[in-house]
Short mmCIF file of C-alpha atoms in Angstrom, two decimals:
data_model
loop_
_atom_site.label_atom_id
_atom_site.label_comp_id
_atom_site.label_asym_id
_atom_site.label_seq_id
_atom_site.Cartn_x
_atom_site.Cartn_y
_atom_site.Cartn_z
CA UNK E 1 28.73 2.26 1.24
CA UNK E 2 27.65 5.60 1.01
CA UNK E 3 23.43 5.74 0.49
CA UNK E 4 21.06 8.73 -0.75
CA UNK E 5 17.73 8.35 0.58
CA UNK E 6 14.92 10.49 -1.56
CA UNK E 7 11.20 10.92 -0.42
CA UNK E 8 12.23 10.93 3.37
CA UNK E 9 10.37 11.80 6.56
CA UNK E 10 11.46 12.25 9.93
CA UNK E 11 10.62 8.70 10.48
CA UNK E 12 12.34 7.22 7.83
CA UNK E 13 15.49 9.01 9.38
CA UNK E 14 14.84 8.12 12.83
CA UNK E 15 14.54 4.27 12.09
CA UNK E 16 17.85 4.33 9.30
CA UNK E 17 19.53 5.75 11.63
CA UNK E 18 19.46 3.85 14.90
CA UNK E 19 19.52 0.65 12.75
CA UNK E 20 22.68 1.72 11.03
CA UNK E 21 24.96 -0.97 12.55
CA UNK E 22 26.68 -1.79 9.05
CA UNK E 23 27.79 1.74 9.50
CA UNK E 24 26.85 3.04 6.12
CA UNK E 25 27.14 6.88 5.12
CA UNK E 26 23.49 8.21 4.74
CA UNK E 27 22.52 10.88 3.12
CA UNK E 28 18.72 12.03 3.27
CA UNK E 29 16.58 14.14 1.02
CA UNK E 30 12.85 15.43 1.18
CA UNK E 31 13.18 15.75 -2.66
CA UNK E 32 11.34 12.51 -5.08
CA UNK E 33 13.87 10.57 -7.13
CA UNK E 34 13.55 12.25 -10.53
CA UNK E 35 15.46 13.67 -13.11
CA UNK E 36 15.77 17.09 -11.45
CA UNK E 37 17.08 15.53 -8.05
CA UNK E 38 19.00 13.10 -9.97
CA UNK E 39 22.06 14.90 -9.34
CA UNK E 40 21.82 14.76 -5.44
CA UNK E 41 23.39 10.91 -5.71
CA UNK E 42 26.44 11.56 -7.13
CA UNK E 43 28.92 9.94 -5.77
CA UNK E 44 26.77 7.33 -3.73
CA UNK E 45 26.64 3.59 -4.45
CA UNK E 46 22.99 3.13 -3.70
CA UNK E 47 19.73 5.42 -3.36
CA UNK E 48 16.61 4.02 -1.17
CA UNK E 49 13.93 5.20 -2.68
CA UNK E 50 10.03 5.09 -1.70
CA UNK E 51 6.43 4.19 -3.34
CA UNK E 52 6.04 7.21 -5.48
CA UNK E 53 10.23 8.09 -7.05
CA UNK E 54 9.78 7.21 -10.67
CA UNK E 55 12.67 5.73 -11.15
CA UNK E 56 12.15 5.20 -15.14
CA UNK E 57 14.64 4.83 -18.27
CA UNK E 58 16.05 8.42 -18.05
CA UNK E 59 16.41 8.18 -13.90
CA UNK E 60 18.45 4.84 -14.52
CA UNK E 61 20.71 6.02 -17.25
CA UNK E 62 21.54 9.16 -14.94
CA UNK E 63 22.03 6.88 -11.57
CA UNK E 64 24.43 4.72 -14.30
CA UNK E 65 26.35 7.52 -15.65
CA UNK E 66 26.93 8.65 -11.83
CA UNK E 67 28.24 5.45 -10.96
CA UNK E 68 25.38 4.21 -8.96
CA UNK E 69 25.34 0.29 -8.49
CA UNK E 70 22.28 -0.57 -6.33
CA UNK E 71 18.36 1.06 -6.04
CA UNK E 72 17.04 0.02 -2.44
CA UNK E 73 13.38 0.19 -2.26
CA UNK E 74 12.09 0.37 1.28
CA UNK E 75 8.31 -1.27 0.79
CA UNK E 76 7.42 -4.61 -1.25
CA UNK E 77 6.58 -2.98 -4.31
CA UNK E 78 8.32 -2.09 -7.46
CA UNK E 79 5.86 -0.90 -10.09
CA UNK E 80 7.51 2.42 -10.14
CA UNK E 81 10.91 0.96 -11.27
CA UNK E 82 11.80 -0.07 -14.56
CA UNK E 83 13.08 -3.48 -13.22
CA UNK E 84 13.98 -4.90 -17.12
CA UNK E 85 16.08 -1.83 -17.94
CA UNK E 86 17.92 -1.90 -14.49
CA UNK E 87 18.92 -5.46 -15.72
CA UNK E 88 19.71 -4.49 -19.12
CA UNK E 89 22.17 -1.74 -17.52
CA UNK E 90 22.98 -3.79 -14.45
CA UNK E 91 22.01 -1.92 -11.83
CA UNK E 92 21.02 -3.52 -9.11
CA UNK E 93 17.06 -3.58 -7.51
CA UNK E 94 16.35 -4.79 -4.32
CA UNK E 95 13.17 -4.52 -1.91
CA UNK E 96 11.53 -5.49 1.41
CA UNK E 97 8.78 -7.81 0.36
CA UNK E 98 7.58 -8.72 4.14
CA UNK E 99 8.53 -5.80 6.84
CA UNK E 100 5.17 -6.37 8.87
CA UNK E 101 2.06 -8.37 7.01
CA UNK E 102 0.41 -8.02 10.73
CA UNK E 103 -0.09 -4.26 9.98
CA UNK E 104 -1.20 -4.35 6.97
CA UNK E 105 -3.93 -6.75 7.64
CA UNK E 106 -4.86 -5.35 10.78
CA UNK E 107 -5.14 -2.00 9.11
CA UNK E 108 -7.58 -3.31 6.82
CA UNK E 109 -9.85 -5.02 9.65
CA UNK E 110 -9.31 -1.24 11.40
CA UNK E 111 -10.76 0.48 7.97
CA UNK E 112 -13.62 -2.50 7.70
CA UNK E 113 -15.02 -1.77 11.52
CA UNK E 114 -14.79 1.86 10.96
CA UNK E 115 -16.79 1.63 7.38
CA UNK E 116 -19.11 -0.63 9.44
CA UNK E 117 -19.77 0.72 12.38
CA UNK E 118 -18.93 3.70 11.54
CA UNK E 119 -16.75 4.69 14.15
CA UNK E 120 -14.91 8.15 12.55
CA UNK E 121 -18.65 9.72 12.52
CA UNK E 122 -19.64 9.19 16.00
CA UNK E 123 -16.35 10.38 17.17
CA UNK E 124 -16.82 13.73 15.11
CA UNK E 125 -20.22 13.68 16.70
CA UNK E 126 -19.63 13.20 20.60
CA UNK E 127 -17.19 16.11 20.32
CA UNK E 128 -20.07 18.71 19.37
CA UNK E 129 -22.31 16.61 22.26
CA UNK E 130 -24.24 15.03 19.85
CA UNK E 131 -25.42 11.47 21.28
CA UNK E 132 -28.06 10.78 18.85
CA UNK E 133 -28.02 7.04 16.94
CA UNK E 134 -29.50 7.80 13.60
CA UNK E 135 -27.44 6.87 11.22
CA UNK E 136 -24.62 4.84 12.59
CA UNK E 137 -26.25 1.59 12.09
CA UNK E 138 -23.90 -1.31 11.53
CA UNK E 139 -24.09 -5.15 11.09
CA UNK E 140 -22.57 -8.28 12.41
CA UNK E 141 -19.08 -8.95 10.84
CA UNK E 142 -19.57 -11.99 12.05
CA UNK E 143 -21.22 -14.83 9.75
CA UNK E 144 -20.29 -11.92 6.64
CA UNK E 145 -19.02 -13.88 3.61
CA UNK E 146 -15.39 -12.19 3.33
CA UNK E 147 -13.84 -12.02 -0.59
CA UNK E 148 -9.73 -11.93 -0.73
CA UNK E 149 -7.88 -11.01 -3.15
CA UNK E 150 -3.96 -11.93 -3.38
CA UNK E 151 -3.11 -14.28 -0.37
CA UNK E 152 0.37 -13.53 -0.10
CA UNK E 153 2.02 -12.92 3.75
CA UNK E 154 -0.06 -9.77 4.05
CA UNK E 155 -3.72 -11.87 2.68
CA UNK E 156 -3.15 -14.81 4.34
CA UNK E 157 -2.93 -12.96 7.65
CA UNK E 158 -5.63 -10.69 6.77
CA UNK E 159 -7.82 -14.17 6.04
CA UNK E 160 -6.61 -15.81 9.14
CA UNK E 161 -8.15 -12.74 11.15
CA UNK E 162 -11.42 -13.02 9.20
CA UNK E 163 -11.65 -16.24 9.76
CA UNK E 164 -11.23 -15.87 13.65
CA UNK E 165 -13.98 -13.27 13.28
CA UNK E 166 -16.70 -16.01 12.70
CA UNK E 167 -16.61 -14.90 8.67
CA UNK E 168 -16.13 -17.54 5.92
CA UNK E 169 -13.61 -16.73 3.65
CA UNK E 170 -13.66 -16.86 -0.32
CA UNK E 171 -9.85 -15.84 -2.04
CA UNK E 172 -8.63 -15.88 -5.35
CA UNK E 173 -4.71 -16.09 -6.39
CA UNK E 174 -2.57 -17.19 -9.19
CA UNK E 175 -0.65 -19.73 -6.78
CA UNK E 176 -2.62 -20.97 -3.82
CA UNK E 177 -0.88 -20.24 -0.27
CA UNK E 178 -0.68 -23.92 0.75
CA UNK E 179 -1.05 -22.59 4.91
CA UNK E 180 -4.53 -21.47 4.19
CA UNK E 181 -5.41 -25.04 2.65
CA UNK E 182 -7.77 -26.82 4.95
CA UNK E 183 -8.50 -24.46 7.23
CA UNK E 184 -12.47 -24.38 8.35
CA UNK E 185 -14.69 -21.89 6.49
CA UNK E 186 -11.30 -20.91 3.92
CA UNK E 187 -11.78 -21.74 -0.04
CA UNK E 188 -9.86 -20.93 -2.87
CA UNK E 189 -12.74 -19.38 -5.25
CA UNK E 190 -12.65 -17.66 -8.87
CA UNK E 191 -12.67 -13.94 -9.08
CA UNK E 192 -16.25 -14.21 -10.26
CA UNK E 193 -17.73 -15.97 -7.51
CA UNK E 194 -16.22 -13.66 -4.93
CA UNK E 195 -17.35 -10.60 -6.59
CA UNK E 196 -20.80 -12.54 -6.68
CA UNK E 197 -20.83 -13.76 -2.71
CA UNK E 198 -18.67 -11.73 -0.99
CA UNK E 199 -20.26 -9.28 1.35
CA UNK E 200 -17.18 -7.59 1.96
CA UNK E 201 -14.05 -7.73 -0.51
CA UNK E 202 -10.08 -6.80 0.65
CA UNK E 203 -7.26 -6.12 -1.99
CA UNK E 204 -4.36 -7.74 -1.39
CA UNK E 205 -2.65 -8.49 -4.42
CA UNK E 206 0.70 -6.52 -6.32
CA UNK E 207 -0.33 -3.94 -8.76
CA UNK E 208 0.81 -5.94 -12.62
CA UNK E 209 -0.83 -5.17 -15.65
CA UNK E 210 -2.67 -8.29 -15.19
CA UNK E 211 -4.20 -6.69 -12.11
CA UNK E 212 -4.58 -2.90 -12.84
CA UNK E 213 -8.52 -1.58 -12.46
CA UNK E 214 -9.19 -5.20 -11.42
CA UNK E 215 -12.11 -3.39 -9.51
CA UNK E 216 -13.90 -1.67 -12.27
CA UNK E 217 -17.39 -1.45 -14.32
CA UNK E 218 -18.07 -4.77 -14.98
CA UNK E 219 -16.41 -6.56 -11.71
CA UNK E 220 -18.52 -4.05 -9.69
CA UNK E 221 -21.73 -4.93 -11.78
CA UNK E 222 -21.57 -8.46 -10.57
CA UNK E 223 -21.20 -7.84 -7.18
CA UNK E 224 -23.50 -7.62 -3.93
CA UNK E 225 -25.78 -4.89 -3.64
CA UNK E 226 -24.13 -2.46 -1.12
CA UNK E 227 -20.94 -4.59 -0.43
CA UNK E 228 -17.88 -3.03 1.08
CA UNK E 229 -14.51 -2.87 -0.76
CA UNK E 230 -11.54 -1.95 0.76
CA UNK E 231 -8.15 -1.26 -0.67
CA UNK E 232 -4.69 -1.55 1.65
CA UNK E 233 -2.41 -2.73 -1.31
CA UNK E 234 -1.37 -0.71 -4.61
CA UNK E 235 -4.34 2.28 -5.64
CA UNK E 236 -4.51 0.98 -9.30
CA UNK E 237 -6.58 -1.91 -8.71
CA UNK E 238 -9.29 0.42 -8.10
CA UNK E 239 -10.46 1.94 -10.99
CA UNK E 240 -11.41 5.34 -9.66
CA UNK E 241 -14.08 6.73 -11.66
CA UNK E 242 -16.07 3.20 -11.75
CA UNK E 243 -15.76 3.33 -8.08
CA UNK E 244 -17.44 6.60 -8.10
CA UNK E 245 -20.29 5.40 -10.32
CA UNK E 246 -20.79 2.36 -8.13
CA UNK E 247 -20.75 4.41 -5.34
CA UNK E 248 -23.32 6.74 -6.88
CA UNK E 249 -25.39 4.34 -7.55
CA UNK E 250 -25.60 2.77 -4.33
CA UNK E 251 -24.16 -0.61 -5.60
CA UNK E 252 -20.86 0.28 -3.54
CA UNK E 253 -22.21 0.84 -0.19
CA UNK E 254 -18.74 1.02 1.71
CA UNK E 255 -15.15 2.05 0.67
CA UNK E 256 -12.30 2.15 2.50
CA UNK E 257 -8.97 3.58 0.93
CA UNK E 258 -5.31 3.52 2.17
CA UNK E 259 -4.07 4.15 -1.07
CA UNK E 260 -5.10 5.86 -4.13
CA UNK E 261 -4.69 5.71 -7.83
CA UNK E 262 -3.50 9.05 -8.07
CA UNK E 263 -1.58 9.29 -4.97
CA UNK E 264 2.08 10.57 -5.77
CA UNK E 265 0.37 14.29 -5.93
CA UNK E 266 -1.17 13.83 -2.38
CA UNK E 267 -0.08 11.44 0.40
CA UNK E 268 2.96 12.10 2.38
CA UNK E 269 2.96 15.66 2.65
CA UNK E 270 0.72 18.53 4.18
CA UNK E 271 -1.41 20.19 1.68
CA UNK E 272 -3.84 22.01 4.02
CA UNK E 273 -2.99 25.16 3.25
CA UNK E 274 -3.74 24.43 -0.85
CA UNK E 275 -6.38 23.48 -3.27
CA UNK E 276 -6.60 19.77 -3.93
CA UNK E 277 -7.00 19.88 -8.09
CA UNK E 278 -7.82 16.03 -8.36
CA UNK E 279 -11.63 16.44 -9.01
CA UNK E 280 -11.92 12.65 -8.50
CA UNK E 281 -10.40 12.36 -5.27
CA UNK E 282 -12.29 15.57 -4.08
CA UNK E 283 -15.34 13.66 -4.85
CA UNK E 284 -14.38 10.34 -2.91
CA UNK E 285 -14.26 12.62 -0.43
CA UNK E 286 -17.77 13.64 -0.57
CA UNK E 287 -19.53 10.28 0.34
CA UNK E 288 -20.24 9.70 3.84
CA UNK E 289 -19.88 5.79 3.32
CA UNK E 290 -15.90 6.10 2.46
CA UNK E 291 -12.93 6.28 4.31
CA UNK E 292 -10.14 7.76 2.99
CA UNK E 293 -6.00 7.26 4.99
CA UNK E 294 -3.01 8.18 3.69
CA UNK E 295 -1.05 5.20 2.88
CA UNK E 296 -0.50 4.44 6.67
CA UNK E 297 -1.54 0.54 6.93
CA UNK E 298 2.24 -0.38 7.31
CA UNK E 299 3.03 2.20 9.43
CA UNK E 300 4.19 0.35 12.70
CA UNK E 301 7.42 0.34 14.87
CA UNK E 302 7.71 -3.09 13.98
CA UNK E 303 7.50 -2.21 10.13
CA UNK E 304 9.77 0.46 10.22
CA UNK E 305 12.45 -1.27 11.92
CA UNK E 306 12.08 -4.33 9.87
CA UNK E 307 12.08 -2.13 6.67
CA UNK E 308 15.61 -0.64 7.69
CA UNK E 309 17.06 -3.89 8.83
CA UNK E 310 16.20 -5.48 6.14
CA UNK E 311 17.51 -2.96 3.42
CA UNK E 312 20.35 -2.28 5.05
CA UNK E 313 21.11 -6.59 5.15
CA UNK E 314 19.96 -6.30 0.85
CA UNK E 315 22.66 -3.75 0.64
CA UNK E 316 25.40 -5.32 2.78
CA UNK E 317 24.99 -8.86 0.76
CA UNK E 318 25.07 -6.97 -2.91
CA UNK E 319 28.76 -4.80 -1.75
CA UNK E 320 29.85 -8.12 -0.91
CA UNK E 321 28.88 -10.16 -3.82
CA UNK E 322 27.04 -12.31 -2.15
CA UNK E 323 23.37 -13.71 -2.91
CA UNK E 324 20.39 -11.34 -2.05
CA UNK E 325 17.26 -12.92 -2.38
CA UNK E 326 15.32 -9.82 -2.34
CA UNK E 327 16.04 -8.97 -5.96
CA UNK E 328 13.37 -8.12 -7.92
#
């Protein structure tokens, strides 16, 4: 099987590469899948593509036309494929829903104890010898009412590490995770009630139109005064400018970011040497009490090798006809 890769990094090589066992032909380019790379997977039967290809109606008529049988995605989501008309033409679409729910979660405990105890300031501050205090006051996580949101593999970890932290734990889903029932200071809540008790709220949920700007004007109006929300999943749940106005207005008093509505213009490449032209991200960036990374939470050895493994296995099973169950 011969495979174009688009959006790559170093890293993304590095991992395909030495987990090529299936011996595929790989092919790897820096350029997003779009209609003006299009032409870079001719004669391949699959392209891996990333977070932030577009791989809409036009993309999927040109991979057809070329011949191209199977779109790999190499992370658990899929919002920026047109999964119905992939059907409809029958291409292929395939993903890695779990390559390591340990990072993600831990990522977001890493983003809550630096928004708490704010951790990225006094670091900044010790290296101009400044020892002084004021202004790094934290609190106890422990005893802190904890709101999830989505408690699939990546929330239920995320919960389980809460919960070892002392915190009770309110979560909201669709389909309960039946390994969280029972366990001490865990509930199953409505979205209401979390945005009313939680002291600290985590995103954890897939980015549907069901759940787009979930955090927005009016969820924000009925939460805590000052609570901390903190985003490791899909940037769309947030809505941006509401954020800002909450923030504003002192009803957010913590925010901590790993992904961004308005990402695909940013993350994943070096743009300190430019001018950033997203006014709204430029002023995220303004607050002291947010912490901005660049979609990193899954970033682990143990995520990157799982995420080439297990395309590589989703590609392997489709050549041979046999039953993936990573379809989307």
């Amino acid at each position: 099987m011969k495979i174009a890769f688009f959006s790559y990094h170093s890293y993304d090589k590095k991992f395909f590469e030495q987990e090529n066992s299936k011996e595929f032909e790989l092919h790897f380019y820096r350029n997003p899948l779009d209609l003006d790379s299009l032409k870079l997977a001719e004669g391949c039967d699959a392209v891996c593509v990333f977070v932030n290809d577009d791989v809409n109606k036009e993309v999927l008529d040109g991979l057809k036309e070329m011949g191209v049988k199977h779109i790999a995605l190499r992370c658990a989501g899929f919002n920026n494929v047109d999964t119905d008309y992939a059907k409809e033409i029958g291409i292929n679409v395939c993903r890695v829903p779990q390559y390591s729910p340990n990072a993600v979660a831990e990522f977001s405990l890493a983003l809550i104890m630096t928004l708490n105890r704010k951790t990225h300031r006094s670091y900044m501050r010790i290296r101009e010898d400044d020892f002084r205090l004021s202004g790094l006051l934290g609190f106890d996580i422990f005893g802190s009412t904890v709101g999830v949101i989505g408690t699939g593999a990546i929330g239920a970890k995320f919960c389980k590490i809460m919960l070892g932290l002392g915190c009770k734990v309110m979560a909201y889903d669709v389909k309960e995770n039946e390994e969280l029932l029972g366990l001490e200071n865990f509930s199953y809540a409505s979205l209401d009630d979390i945005y009313a008790q939680s002291d600290i709220i985590s995103l954890h949920c897939p980015l549907f139109p069901s759940t787009k700007h979930i955090i927005n004007k009016d969820s924000i109006a009925k939460m805590k005064d000052g609570v901390m929300i903190v985003n490791t999943s899909r940037g769309a749940l947030i809505h941006t400018g509401d954020v800002i106005e909450g923030l504003k207005s002192k009803k957010i008093g913590y925010l901590g970011l790993d992904v961004y509505e308005y990402e695909k213009s940013i993350f994943f490449k070096d743009l300190s040497d430019t001018i950033i032209e997203d006014d709204a991200f430029a002023r995220l960036q303004t607050f002291s009490n947010v912490v901005i990374t660049g979609h990193q939470a899954f970033f682990t050895e143990t995520a990157l090798t799982n995420i080439a493994k297990t395309t590589y296995d989703n590609l392997h099973k489709l050549s041979l006809g046999e039953e993936c169950l990573n379809l989307v």
